[in-house]
Structures are given as C-alpha cells and as structure tokens.
Coordinates of C-alpha atoms in Angstrom, one line a residue:
M1 CA -117.9 102.0 4.6
A2 CA -121.5 103.0 4.1
T3 CA -122.0 106.6 3.1
K4 CA -124.1 109.0 5.0
R5 CA -127.5 109.9 3.6
A6 CA -127.8 112.9 1.3
E7 CA -130.2 114.7 3.5
L8 CA -129.8 115.0 7.3
P9 CA -132.6 113.6 9.4
W10 CA -133.4 117.0 10.9
A11 CA -133.4 118.9 7.5
F12 CA -137.2 119.2 7.8
L13 CA -136.8 121.4 10.9
D14 CA -135.8 124.3 8.6
N15 CA -139.5 124.7 7.8
W16 CA -140.1 125.6 11.5
R17 CA -136.9 127.4 12.2
G18 CA -137.7 131.1 12.9
K19 CA -141.4 130.2 13.4
T20 CA -141.6 127.6 16.1
F21 CA -138.0 127.9 17.3
T22 CA -134.7 129.7 16.7
G23 CA -131.1 128.4 16.8
D24 CA -129.7 124.9 16.0
W25 CA -132.2 122.8 17.9
P26 CA -135.8 123.1 19.2
T27 CA -136.6 122.4 22.9
L28 CA -138.4 119.2 23.7
P29 CA -141.9 121.0 23.8
Q30 CA -141.1 122.7 20.5
M31 CA -140.1 119.3 19.0
F32 CA -143.5 117.9 20.1
D33 CA -145.3 121.0 18.8
I34 CA -143.8 120.3 15.3
S35 CA -144.8 116.6 15.4
A36 CA -148.3 117.5 16.6
E37 CA -148.7 119.9 13.7
R38 CA -147.3 117.4 11.1
Y39 CA -149.1 114.2 12.4
A40 CA -152.1 115.5 14.4
D41 CA -154.4 112.5 13.5
R42 CA -151.7 109.8 13.7
P43 CA -151.6 107.4 16.7
C44 CA -149.2 108.6 19.4
F45 CA -149.7 106.8 22.8
T46 CA -151.1 103.3 23.0
D47 CA -151.5 100.9 25.9
F48 CA -153.6 97.8 26.6
E49 CA -155.3 99.0 29.8
G50 CA -158.9 98.9 28.6
P51 CA -161.5 96.3 29.7
D52 CA -160.1 92.8 29.3
G53 CA -156.8 94.2 28.0
K54 CA -158.4 96.3 25.2
K55 CA -156.1 98.5 23.2
N56 CA -156.4 102.2 23.8
T57 CA -154.8 104.8 21.5
L58 CA -154.5 108.6 21.7
T59 CA -153.6 110.7 18.6
Y60 CA -150.9 113.3 18.5
K61 CA -153.5 116.0 18.7
E62 CA -155.2 114.4 21.8
V63 CA -151.8 113.9 23.6
H64 CA -150.8 117.4 22.8
Q65 CA -154.0 118.7 24.3
Y66 CA -153.4 116.7 27.5
M67 CA -149.9 117.9 27.8
L68 CA -150.9 121.6 27.4
Q69 CA -153.8 121.0 29.9
T70 CA -151.3 119.5 32.4
A71 CA -148.9 122.4 31.9
A72 CA -151.6 125.0 32.5
W73 CA -152.7 123.2 35.7
L74 CA -149.1 123.0 36.9
T75 CA -148.7 126.7 36.4
A76 CA -151.9 127.4 38.2
A77 CA -150.7 125.2 41.0
G78 CA -147.7 127.4 41.5
I79 CA -145.0 125.7 39.4
R80 CA -142.6 128.3 38.0
K81 CA -139.8 128.0 35.4
G82 CA -137.0 125.9 36.8
D83 CA -139.1 124.2 39.5
K84 CA -138.9 120.4 39.7
V85 CA -141.8 118.0 39.0
A86 CA -141.2 114.3 39.8
V87 CA -142.9 111.3 38.1
S88 CA -142.6 107.7 39.2
G89 CA -144.7 104.8 37.8
K90 CA -145.1 102.0 35.3
N91 CA -144.7 102.9 31.6
S92 CA -148.0 104.6 30.6
P93 CA -149.5 107.4 28.5
E94 CA -150.0 109.3 31.7
W95 CA -146.3 109.1 32.6
G96 CA -145.5 110.5 29.1
T97 CA -148.1 113.3 29.6
V98 CA -146.6 114.4 32.9
Y99 CA -143.1 114.3 31.5
F100 CA -143.9 116.7 28.7
G101 CA -146.6 118.7 30.6
A102 CA -143.9 119.6 33.1
L103 CA -141.6 120.7 30.3
Y104 CA -144.3 122.8 28.7
A105 CA -144.7 124.5 32.1
G106 CA -141.0 125.4 32.0
A107 CA -140.3 123.0 34.8
V108 CA -137.5 120.3 35.2
I109 CA -138.8 116.7 35.1
V110 CA -137.4 114.2 37.6
P111 CA -138.2 110.6 36.6
V112 CA -137.8 108.2 39.6
D113 CA -137.3 104.5 39.3
Y114 CA -140.6 102.9 40.4
A115 CA -138.9 99.6 41.3
L116 CA -137.1 101.3 44.2
H117 CA -138.3 100.9 47.8
E118 CA -140.1 103.9 49.2
K119 CA -137.2 104.9 51.4
E120 CA -134.9 104.8 48.5
M121 CA -137.3 107.0 46.5
D122 CA -137.4 109.4 49.5
N123 CA -133.7 109.7 49.3
L124 CA -133.9 110.8 45.6
L125 CA -136.8 113.1 46.2
N126 CA -135.0 114.7 49.2
T127 CA -132.1 115.4 46.9
A128 CA -134.0 116.8 44.0
K129 CA -136.7 118.6 46.1
P130 CA -139.6 118.6 43.6
K131 CA -142.7 120.5 44.5
I132 CA -145.0 118.0 43.0
L133 CA -144.9 114.2 42.5
F134 CA -147.0 112.1 40.2
V135 CA -147.0 108.5 41.3
D136 CA -148.7 105.2 40.4
E137 CA -151.4 103.6 42.5
E138 CA -149.3 101.1 44.5
K139 CA -147.2 103.8 46.1
Y140 CA -149.8 106.6 46.1
A141 CA -150.9 106.0 49.7
Y142 CA -147.3 106.1 51.1
F143 CA -146.4 109.4 49.4
S144 CA -149.7 111.0 50.2
H145 CA -148.9 111.0 53.9
D146 CA -146.1 112.6 55.9
H147 CA -144.3 114.2 53.0
E148 CA -144.3 117.8 54.0
G149 CA -143.8 120.2 51.1
L150 CA -144.5 117.6 48.5
A151 CA -147.9 117.7 46.7
V152 CA -148.8 114.2 45.4
Y153 CA -151.0 113.4 42.4
A154 CA -151.9 110.2 40.6
L155 CA -151.0 108.5 37.3
S156 CA -153.9 106.1 37.9
P157 CA -157.6 106.8 37.3
K158 CA -158.3 104.9 40.6
H159 CA -157.6 108.2 42.3
A160 CA -159.9 110.2 40.1
D161 CA -159.8 113.5 42.0
R162 CA -156.0 113.7 41.7
Y163 CA -155.7 111.8 38.4
V164 CA -153.5 113.7 35.9
Y165 CA -156.0 113.6 33.0
N166 CA -158.6 115.2 35.4
L167 CA -156.5 118.1 36.5
K168 CA -157.6 121.3 34.8
S169 CA -157.1 124.9 35.5
S170 CA -160.5 126.7 35.9
A171 CA -159.1 130.2 35.3
A172 CA -156.8 131.7 32.7
V173 CA -153.2 131.6 33.9
E174 CA -150.3 133.5 32.5
K175 CA -147.8 131.1 31.0
N176 CA -144.3 130.7 32.4
P177 CA -141.5 131.8 30.2
P178 CA -140.7 128.9 27.9
A179 CA -137.5 126.8 28.3
E180 CA -134.4 127.6 26.2
P181 CA -132.3 124.9 24.6
D182 CA -129.6 125.1 27.2
D183 CA -132.0 125.1 30.1
L184 CA -132.2 122.0 32.3
A185 CA -134.8 119.6 31.1
A186 CA -134.4 116.6 33.4
I187 CA -132.4 115.1 36.3
L188 CA -131.9 111.4 35.9
F189 CA -130.6 109.4 38.8
T190 CA -128.1 106.7 37.9
S191 CA -127.9 103.3 39.7
G192 CA -126.9 103.5 43.3
T193 CA -129.4 104.9 45.8
T194 CA -127.6 104.9 49.1
G195 CA -125.8 108.0 50.5
I196 CA -125.9 111.0 48.2
P197 CA -127.6 110.1 44.9
K198 CA -125.9 111.1 41.7
G199 CA -128.3 113.0 39.5
V200 CA -127.4 113.6 35.8
M201 CA -128.5 117.0 34.6
L202 CA -129.6 116.9 30.9
T203 CA -130.7 119.9 28.9
H204 CA -133.2 120.3 26.1
R205 CA -130.2 120.6 23.7
N206 CA -128.7 117.4 25.1
F207 CA -131.9 115.3 24.5
V208 CA -132.9 116.8 21.1
S209 CA -129.5 116.9 19.5
D210 CA -128.9 113.3 20.5
C211 CA -132.3 112.3 19.2
Y212 CA -131.7 113.6 15.7
I213 CA -128.0 112.8 15.5
A214 CA -128.7 109.2 16.3
Q215 CA -130.9 109.0 13.3
T216 CA -127.9 109.5 11.0
N217 CA -127.2 105.8 11.7
L218 CA -130.8 104.6 11.7
D219 CA -133.8 105.6 9.6
I220 CA -137.1 105.8 11.6
F221 CA -140.5 106.8 10.2
A222 CA -143.9 108.1 11.2
E223 CA -145.3 104.6 10.2
D224 CA -143.2 102.9 12.8
T225 CA -144.6 101.5 16.1
F226 CA -142.1 101.5 19.0
Y227 CA -142.4 99.2 22.0
A228 CA -141.5 101.0 25.3
L229 CA -141.2 97.8 27.4
L230 CA -138.1 98.6 29.5
P231 CA -138.7 101.1 32.4
I232 CA -139.0 104.5 30.8
H233 CA -137.3 106.4 33.6
H234 CA -134.1 104.9 32.3
A235 CA -132.2 107.1 29.8
Y236 CA -131.9 104.3 27.2
T237 CA -135.7 103.8 27.0
M238 CA -136.5 107.4 27.5
Q239 CA -134.5 108.5 24.4
A240 CA -134.8 105.4 22.1
A241 CA -138.4 104.4 22.8
F242 CA -140.0 107.7 23.8
I243 CA -138.2 110.9 22.5
E244 CA -137.1 109.3 19.3
P245 CA -140.5 108.2 18.1
L246 CA -142.1 111.5 19.1
S247 CA -139.6 113.3 17.0
V248 CA -140.9 111.6 13.8
G249 CA -144.6 111.2 14.5
A250 CA -144.3 107.4 15.3
E251 CA -146.6 105.5 17.6
I252 CA -145.5 104.3 21.1
V253 CA -146.9 101.2 22.7
F254 CA -146.3 101.3 26.5
G255 CA -145.5 97.9 27.9
K256 CA -145.8 97.5 31.7
S257 CA -144.7 94.0 32.3
M258 CA -142.2 91.4 31.0
A259 CA -144.7 88.6 31.7
V260 CA -144.5 86.3 28.7
S261 CA -148.2 86.2 28.0
R262 CA -148.6 90.0 28.1
L263 CA -145.4 90.5 26.1
M264 CA -146.7 88.2 23.4
K265 CA -150.1 89.9 23.3
E266 CA -148.6 93.4 23.0
L267 CA -146.1 92.3 20.3
K268 CA -148.9 90.8 18.2
E269 CA -151.7 93.2 18.7
G270 CA -149.5 96.3 18.8
R271 CA -147.9 95.2 15.5
I272 CA -144.5 96.4 16.8
T273 CA -142.0 97.5 14.2
I274 CA -139.1 98.7 16.4
M275 CA -138.3 97.1 19.7
L276 CA -135.9 98.2 22.4
G277 CA -134.4 95.6 24.6
V278 CA -131.5 94.5 26.8
P279 CA -129.4 91.3 26.3
L280 CA -131.4 89.3 28.8
L281 CA -134.7 89.9 27.0
Y282 CA -133.3 89.1 23.6
N283 CA -131.7 85.9 24.9
K284 CA -135.0 84.7 26.3
L285 CA -136.9 85.5 23.1
L286 CA -134.2 83.7 21.1
A287 CA -134.3 80.7 23.4
G288 CA -138.1 80.5 22.8
V289 CA -137.6 80.5 19.0
K290 CA -134.9 77.8 19.2
K291 CA -137.1 75.7 21.4
G292 CA -139.8 75.9 18.8
V293 CA -137.4 74.8 16.1
R294 CA -136.1 71.9 18.1
A295 CA -139.6 70.7 18.8
K296 CA -140.0 70.1 15.0
G297 CA -137.3 67.4 15.1
P298 CA -133.6 67.0 14.2
V299 CA -134.1 67.1 10.5
V300 CA -136.0 70.4 10.5
A301 CA -133.4 71.8 13.0
V302 CA -130.5 70.9 10.6
V303 CA -132.3 72.4 7.6
M304 CA -133.1 75.6 9.6
K305 CA -129.5 76.0 10.6
F306 CA -128.4 75.7 6.9
L307 CA -131.0 78.2 5.8
M308 CA -130.1 80.7 8.5
G309 CA -126.5 80.6 7.5
L310 CA -127.5 81.2 3.9
S311 CA -129.8 84.0 4.9
Y312 CA -127.0 85.8 6.8
L313 CA -124.6 85.4 3.8
I314 CA -127.1 86.9 1.4
K315 CA -127.8 89.8 3.7
K316 CA -124.1 90.6 4.2
I317 CA -123.2 90.3 0.5
F318 CA -126.3 91.7 -1.2
K319 CA -127.8 93.9 1.6
K320 CA -131.1 92.1 1.2
N321 CA -132.8 90.2 4.0
P322 CA -134.4 87.0 2.9
G323 CA -135.1 85.7 6.4
K324 CA -138.5 87.3 6.7
V325 CA -139.6 85.1 3.8
L326 CA -137.7 82.0 4.7
F327 CA -138.7 82.0 8.4
R328 CA -142.1 83.7 8.3
A329 CA -143.9 80.9 10.2
V330 CA -141.3 80.8 13.0
L331 CA -141.3 84.6 13.4
E332 CA -145.1 84.8 13.4
Q333 CA -145.2 82.1 16.1
A334 CA -142.9 84.2 18.2
N335 CA -145.0 87.3 17.4
I336 CA -142.0 89.2 16.0
Y337 CA -142.7 89.0 12.3
T338 CA -143.8 92.6 12.1
L339 CA -140.5 93.8 13.7
R340 CA -138.5 95.9 11.3
V341 CA -135.7 96.6 13.7
A342 CA -134.6 95.2 17.0
I343 CA -132.2 97.4 19.0
C344 CA -130.1 96.1 21.9
G345 CA -128.6 98.4 24.5
G346 CA -127.9 98.5 28.2
G347 CA -124.9 96.2 27.8
P348 CA -122.9 94.3 25.1
L349 CA -124.7 91.4 23.4
A350 CA -122.9 88.3 22.5
A351 CA -122.0 88.2 18.8
S352 CA -123.6 84.8 18.4
V353 CA -127.0 86.2 19.5
F354 CA -126.6 89.3 17.3
R355 CA -125.9 87.0 14.3
A356 CA -128.8 84.6 15.1
Y357 CA -131.4 87.4 14.9
N358 CA -130.0 88.6 11.6
E359 CA -129.9 85.1 10.3
A360 CA -133.6 84.7 11.2
G361 CA -134.6 87.8 9.2
I362 CA -134.7 90.4 11.9
D363 CA -132.6 93.5 11.3
F364 CA -130.9 93.6 14.7
I365 CA -128.4 96.2 15.8
Q366 CA -126.6 97.3 18.9
G367 CA -126.2 100.7 20.4
Y368 CA -124.1 102.2 23.2
G369 CA -124.3 105.2 25.5
L370 CA -124.4 106.5 29.1
T371 CA -127.0 108.4 31.0
E372 CA -124.4 111.2 31.0
T373 CA -124.6 111.4 27.2
S374 CA -128.4 111.5 26.8
P375 CA -127.5 108.5 26.2
I376 CA -126.8 107.3 22.6
I377 CA -123.2 107.9 21.3
A378 CA -122.8 104.9 19.0
L379 CA -125.2 102.9 16.9
N380 CA -124.8 100.2 14.2
P381 CA -126.2 101.2 10.8
L382 CA -128.5 98.5 9.3
D383 CA -126.7 98.5 6.0
H384 CA -123.2 98.1 7.5
F385 CA -123.4 96.5 10.9
K386 CA -120.6 94.7 12.7
I387 CA -121.6 92.0 15.1
N388 CA -118.6 92.5 17.4
S389 CA -119.2 96.3 17.7
V390 CA -121.7 98.3 19.8
G391 CA -121.9 100.8 17.0
R392 CA -120.4 103.5 14.8
D393 CA -119.9 106.9 16.4
F394 CA -121.7 110.0 15.1
S395 CA -118.7 111.9 13.7
P396 CA -118.6 114.7 12.7
W397 CA -121.4 115.7 15.1
E398 CA -119.6 114.2 18.0
E399 CA -116.0 113.3 18.8
M400 CA -114.9 110.0 20.2
K401 CA -111.4 109.0 21.2
I402 CA -109.5 106.4 23.2
L403 CA -107.5 107.7 26.2
D404 CA -104.0 106.3 26.8
P405 CA -104.4 103.5 24.2
D406 CA -102.1 100.4 24.6
E407 CA -100.3 98.7 21.7
E408 CA -103.7 97.2 20.5
G409 CA -105.4 100.6 20.6
I410 CA -107.4 99.7 23.8
G411 CA -108.0 102.3 26.4
E412 CA -110.8 104.3 28.1
V413 CA -113.5 105.6 25.8
A414 CA -114.1 109.4 25.9
V415 CA -116.6 111.5 24.0
K416 CA -117.4 115.2 23.3
G417 CA -120.6 116.6 21.7
P418 CA -123.9 118.4 22.2
M419 CA -125.4 115.3 23.9
V420 CA -122.9 115.4 26.8
M421 CA -124.6 116.3 30.2
K422 CA -124.5 119.7 31.9
G423 CA -123.1 117.9 35.0
Y424 CA -124.0 116.1 38.1
Y425 CA -126.7 117.8 40.3
N426 CA -125.0 119.8 43.1
M427 CA -121.7 117.8 42.5
P428 CA -119.2 120.1 40.9
E429 CA -116.2 118.1 42.0
E430 CA -117.6 114.8 40.7
T431 CA -118.4 116.5 37.4
A432 CA -115.0 117.9 37.0
A433 CA -113.4 114.6 37.7
L434 CA -115.2 113.0 34.8
M435 CA -113.9 115.6 32.3
T436 CA -110.6 115.7 30.5
P437 CA -108.7 119.1 30.2
D438 CA -109.8 119.3 26.6
G439 CA -113.5 118.8 27.4
F440 CA -114.1 115.1 26.7
L441 CA -116.3 113.1 29.0
K442 CA -114.6 109.9 30.4
T443 CA -117.0 107.0 30.1
G444 CA -115.3 104.5 32.4
D445 CA -115.6 101.9 29.6
I446 CA -112.6 100.2 28.0
G447 CA -112.6 99.7 24.2
R448 CA -111.1 100.5 20.9
L449 CA -112.1 102.2 17.7
D450 CA -111.6 100.5 14.4
S451 CA -110.6 102.3 11.1
E452 CA -114.3 103.0 10.3
H453 CA -115.0 104.5 13.7
Y454 CA -116.9 101.5 15.1
L455 CA -116.5 101.0 18.8
I456 CA -115.6 97.6 20.2
L457 CA -116.1 97.4 24.0
M458 CA -114.2 95.2 26.4
G459 CA -115.7 96.2 29.7
R460 CA -115.7 98.7 32.6
A461 CA -112.4 100.0 33.7
K462 CA -113.1 99.4 37.3
N463 CA -113.9 95.7 36.7
I464 CA -110.6 94.7 34.9
I465 CA -108.9 91.7 36.3
V466 CA -105.1 91.7 36.1
T467 CA -103.6 88.2 36.0
E468 CA -100.3 87.0 37.5
G469 CA -98.7 87.3 34.1
G470 CA -99.9 90.9 33.7
K471 CA -102.7 90.3 31.3
N472 CA -105.9 92.3 31.4
V473 CA -109.1 90.2 31.6
Y474 CA -112.5 91.8 31.0
P475 CA -115.2 90.1 33.0
E476 CA -118.0 91.3 30.6
E477 CA -116.4 89.5 27.6
I478 CA -116.4 86.2 29.5
E479 CA -120.0 86.7 30.6
D480 CA -121.1 87.4 27.1
S481 CA -119.8 84.0 26.0
F482 CA -122.5 82.4 28.1
Q483 CA -125.5 84.3 26.6
L484 CA -126.7 81.3 24.6
Y485 CA -126.3 78.7 27.4
D486 CA -129.9 78.1 28.6
D487 CA -128.8 76.3 31.8
I488 CA -127.4 79.5 33.2
E489 CA -129.8 82.1 34.3
Q490 CA -127.2 84.6 35.6
I491 CA -123.4 84.7 35.5
T492 CA -121.1 87.2 37.0
V493 CA -117.3 87.0 36.7
Q494 CA -115.0 88.4 39.3
K495 CA -111.5 88.0 40.6
Y496 CA -110.5 86.0 43.6
M497 CA -107.3 85.3 45.5
E498 CA -106.0 82.1 43.9
K499 CA -102.6 82.0 45.5
A500 CA -102.3 83.9 48.8
A501 CA -98.6 83.7 49.0
S502 CA -98.0 85.4 45.6
K503 CA -101.3 87.4 45.8
A504 CA -102.1 86.0 42.4
E505 CA -105.7 86.6 41.2
G506 CA -107.8 83.9 39.6
I507 CA -111.1 84.2 37.7
E508 CA -114.3 83.1 39.5
A509 CA -117.8 82.7 38.0
L510 CA -120.8 83.3 40.3
I511 CA -123.6 81.3 38.6
Y512 CA -127.3 81.2 39.3
P513 CA -128.5 78.1 37.4
A514 CA -131.8 78.1 35.5
D515 CA -134.8 76.3 36.8
Q516 CA -134.5 73.7 34.0
V517 CA -131.3 72.3 35.5
Y518 CA -133.1 71.4 38.6
E519 CA -136.1 70.1 36.7
R520 CA -133.9 67.9 34.5
L521 CA -132.0 66.5 37.5
K522 CA -135.3 66.1 39.4
V523 CA -133.9 67.9 42.5
S524 CA -134.8 71.0 44.5
R525 CA -132.9 74.3 44.5
N526 CA -130.9 74.9 47.7
D527 CA -130.9 71.1 48.5
P528 CA -127.3 70.5 49.7
V529 CA -127.5 66.9 48.6
S530 CA -127.9 68.0 45.0
D531 CA -125.2 70.6 45.0
A532 CA -122.6 68.4 43.5
D533 CA -124.9 67.2 40.6
V534 CA -125.8 70.8 39.8
L535 CA -122.2 71.9 39.9
A536 CA -121.3 69.1 37.5
E537 CA -124.0 70.1 35.0
I538 CA -122.9 73.8 35.1
N539 CA -119.2 72.8 34.8
E540 CA -119.9 71.2 31.5
S541 CA -121.0 74.6 30.1
V542 CA -118.1 76.4 31.8
D543 CA -115.6 73.9 30.3
K544 CA -117.1 74.5 26.8
V545 CA -116.6 78.2 27.1
N546 CA -113.2 77.9 28.7
R547 CA -112.0 76.0 25.6
T548 CA -112.8 79.1 23.5
L549 CA -110.9 81.5 25.8
Q550 CA -107.3 82.4 26.1
P551 CA -105.6 80.3 28.8
Y552 CA -105.1 83.4 31.1
A553 CA -108.8 84.3 30.8
R554 CA -110.3 80.9 31.7
I555 CA -112.5 80.4 34.7
T556 CA -110.8 78.5 37.5
K557 CA -113.5 78.6 40.2
V558 CA -117.3 78.2 40.0
T559 CA -119.6 79.2 42.8
I560 CA -123.3 78.2 42.6
L561 CA -125.5 80.9 43.9
S562 CA -128.6 80.1 46.0
E563 CA -130.2 83.5 45.1
P564 CA -129.6 85.7 42.0
L565 CA -127.5 88.8 42.5
E566 CA -129.4 92.2 42.5
M567 CA -129.9 93.7 39.1
T568 CA -130.5 97.2 37.7
T569 CA -133.7 98.1 35.7
T570 CA -131.8 97.3 32.5
R571 CA -131.1 93.8 33.8
K572 CA -127.4 94.2 34.6
V573 CA -125.9 92.9 37.8
K574 CA -125.0 95.5 40.4
R575 CA -121.4 94.8 41.0
N576 CA -121.5 95.8 44.6
Y577 CA -120.3 92.4 45.9
S578 CA -116.8 91.4 46.9
N579 CA -115.0 88.3 47.8

C-alpha cells in the first residue's frame, strides 16, 4: 500500500491560523483570502467569452476584489447573515463571484440547476426562499416578472444595469458578522424536483475539510489548470473543479458547452492539466481517439494496442508513465496532451475505459461521493490506483464501513466524518432516517471494502434485482460492461416479470442505439420496417456482453427505445421509469 505523504496538504494553513482564522478549518471566504494573499497575480478565473471566443482571464487579486465588491453591495441591499442568495446559470466567472460574494456577506448560497424548466426552478426557490436571485440571460425575463419578494439580477453583461460586476455600494456599509465554520454555507438540491425538493445543507466546515482531506489522495498545485465543464451547481463539480483549485491557487477554465468544437478549443487553448468528467464524456473522448487510430490502418492499430499494453505494464511496475512520450501525436490530436490528471466521478466507469486512458499515457483516476458528503469520500491515488475501485477512503480523517455485510463482505456503504452534511433542509425525519444510531450516514450504495480500504461499488440498493435463484444482480455493473460499445448511446438495465406464474424476474435492457447504427444500415430512426434489423445489430453487442456475465446476470430481453431516457446533469439516467 502506498504510504501517506510526510506533510499534510493543509499544513501551510498553520501560517494563517490565529491570524486569518482560528480552529481546525477556515471558512470558505477565509480560504479564499489566504489564496488571494499567496497567489494575488496568478490566473484565477478564465473563460472564452471575449470577441470571437477570445480568452479572458482574471487574477486572484481581481477576483477577490469582485467578490468583496459583491458582498458589500449585497449587504447594502439588505442581505443579513443567514439570508439566502440564489444563483442559476451556465458556468462562468460571474457565477463563481456571486457564490463567494454571498458567502463573504455572511449569506447562504443556493445554486440552482440552470437546465431545469422555469416552473421546476420556482419549486426550488419557493422552498429555499432566497431574497435575491442572480440568473443568466435566457431566463432573466421570466424571473424578472411576477416573482414577489425576489429581487432578480444578472450574470450576463447584456443586462448592464443589473449585471453583477456593475453592482457597487455607493456608501460605506457596516459588514455583517462573518460566517463561522459550522454555519450553513450552501443548500444544494439533489435530483428530483417534483413535490417537496430535498435540499442538502452543507456547512463551511463540510466543504473546506473535504477539500483538503481529498488532497491526501491527490496532489494538486498552483500551476494546475482545472476544467470546470460539467454544471457547477452540482456538488461534484463544485468541489472538485471549483473549491479544490481555489484552495491551492490554481486556475479554473469555465466551460459552458459540451459541443465538440468548443470542447476541443477550450482543452487546447486553455492548456488544461486537470479535467473532471463523467463516464459518458470520457467514453466519447476515448471513442474519438480510437477512431483516429483505426483510420491509420490495421497495422498501426495492432502496433498501438501492443504499445498501450506495454505502457500500462511499465506504469504499474515502475510507477512511470511512458504513454505521454509513446502516444504524443495521438494525444495532441485529441487536445488532451497537456492533461496531467483526468478524474471521473458521478458514476462508476468501466474498468476497460479506466485502463485504456492509463495505457495511453493519461493519469486517470476515479472518485466517489454524494451531495450529502460534500461530496468526495473516496479517491484513487495516482501511485496506487485500482481499476475496479472508485477509490481509497480517507481514513483516519473519515470512517467508512459496510453495513450488514454478506459472506463476500458486500453491504450498504456508510460514512462518518467532517464532510457529512448538516441535514436536509426542513426535513428532520428524512435526515434522521439516513443516519445510523452510531452517527454514520447511509449512502444507499452497495459495495465492499478491500484490505487496503479501497471501495468497490456494485450499485444502488434500491436498484438490486433478485433472481429466481435468490442471486443479487446489480444493474449498474451490467451497464458498465457496455461503455466501450459505440453502437449503444444509452443502456439502462431493469427487472421485468419473466414468468408470471412463479413471479420470477428477468433482466431487461432498455437501449437507445447510436446514430451510427442507423447510418450503417441506411435506415431512419423510428421506422417500424427497420426495427428488426436494428434489434439484430444491437443483439450482437448484447450477446458479446452476456458471454462475459454469470448465467443468472445475463440480459434476457432487449427493448429498443425510440427516445433516450431522461438524464441528470451528470449524465446518469433518472430511474423513474417502471415496467
């Protein structure tokens, strides 16, 4: 097992303890104060919103000034400690400024998913009851009218008189009392926006402790450039691509779209060194790399496969990564040569994809967490990663255990530590139901811990399929097996009634085929005449995967979808369907 570093990642905080903050951890504003002092002239926020997509960068000093300016204006506008300020929009420096500006004013920030419909957003806002909302241009008009008690301001300069960077207090205003570490910092709403929304209450201590503790499994530096491409309102991106880089003085490039041309431009011109993504994104990037290799002919493809296997072997044995040298041309073509680390979260990644990136020279690791845990509670170290694991826990700074393990050590994952939420907003009963009597949070995920405290996940407890023979089948494990099958755009595994008389459950795959299947067959999607041909093509892939599965876990029914199932912002299917 790899040993922990000699010095803790947060050891430098001792130089500011007693001056900038007291106690174990600073608050989020105090953390940024320290970074702004250490790295005043280093790049902080970057986007490509200038004329013709020109790169714009603000330094830590400039961002700090905007944050303090926003805090002073909010205070002058009547925001008091503990009041709520909401923000909803595409990833941007303005979004980040509002987030910290509200915290500097002693307020609670409420990030709202910008992809939601306006009425769904209303539902969240009516629950949180913020006094002020900052919103992007597309939804500014809607929220500017008929929202009594909600003052609306803009993240876009197109509304100059209410644009965040133009909001200034003309008179001296007495500051609000600063937040304390155990004060509420943010309310993050999890997926599911009908009925009463579930808001996760996270404190300054939750965020900051998780930020630094996660760095015990991954070194990050001021020289790094993080790519905040996934929606930043989500806990995963908020922590890993926003709070984490700000804690060490690194640069953040805000991505607003997953359009391929824009993605390639930002990767190349931003010179990204650390990228955060979800399985779907990394699968698409890898498919592009493989397509480029195949285009060079079968001989080159065979040679590349041999060299990738050799590269992986060298990395595992000697802890050196030769792939960056061996495959420089391929990586440069994909605009990922500058990547130092690629991190996958938001769902388990197939081991084959994990391995392929490492073979190609990209240090690729997985992490795991929940919104309720700020969110990171496991991360694979670069020097001792395991491709079948979502990461090593952070003991001794957190405790992780398996509840009611079976004979194979498999059970529900539970965790205790300073990153665990304060609770659900105005939901004491739901909060209590999630906690064990000894103070562990039940994650709802099924997995096991190996002898080195690495977590291997099987799936969500509520999704388990129990076969006629009493075997547990985890849909997510089957779905992961299809991640390198280009013909399948989306697959979701569920149970169905296979034998009504005995009530035996079978395993069904709901599959949305990729466009290339229809292009190859020269047929149109949703043409009933072509359904049988498309099903035959898809069944070939299903049969290949079935041969790798245990007999009781094999797919026995395939349903071709005419439309993809609804997905969350981290590209996971919302399992709100039923047969």
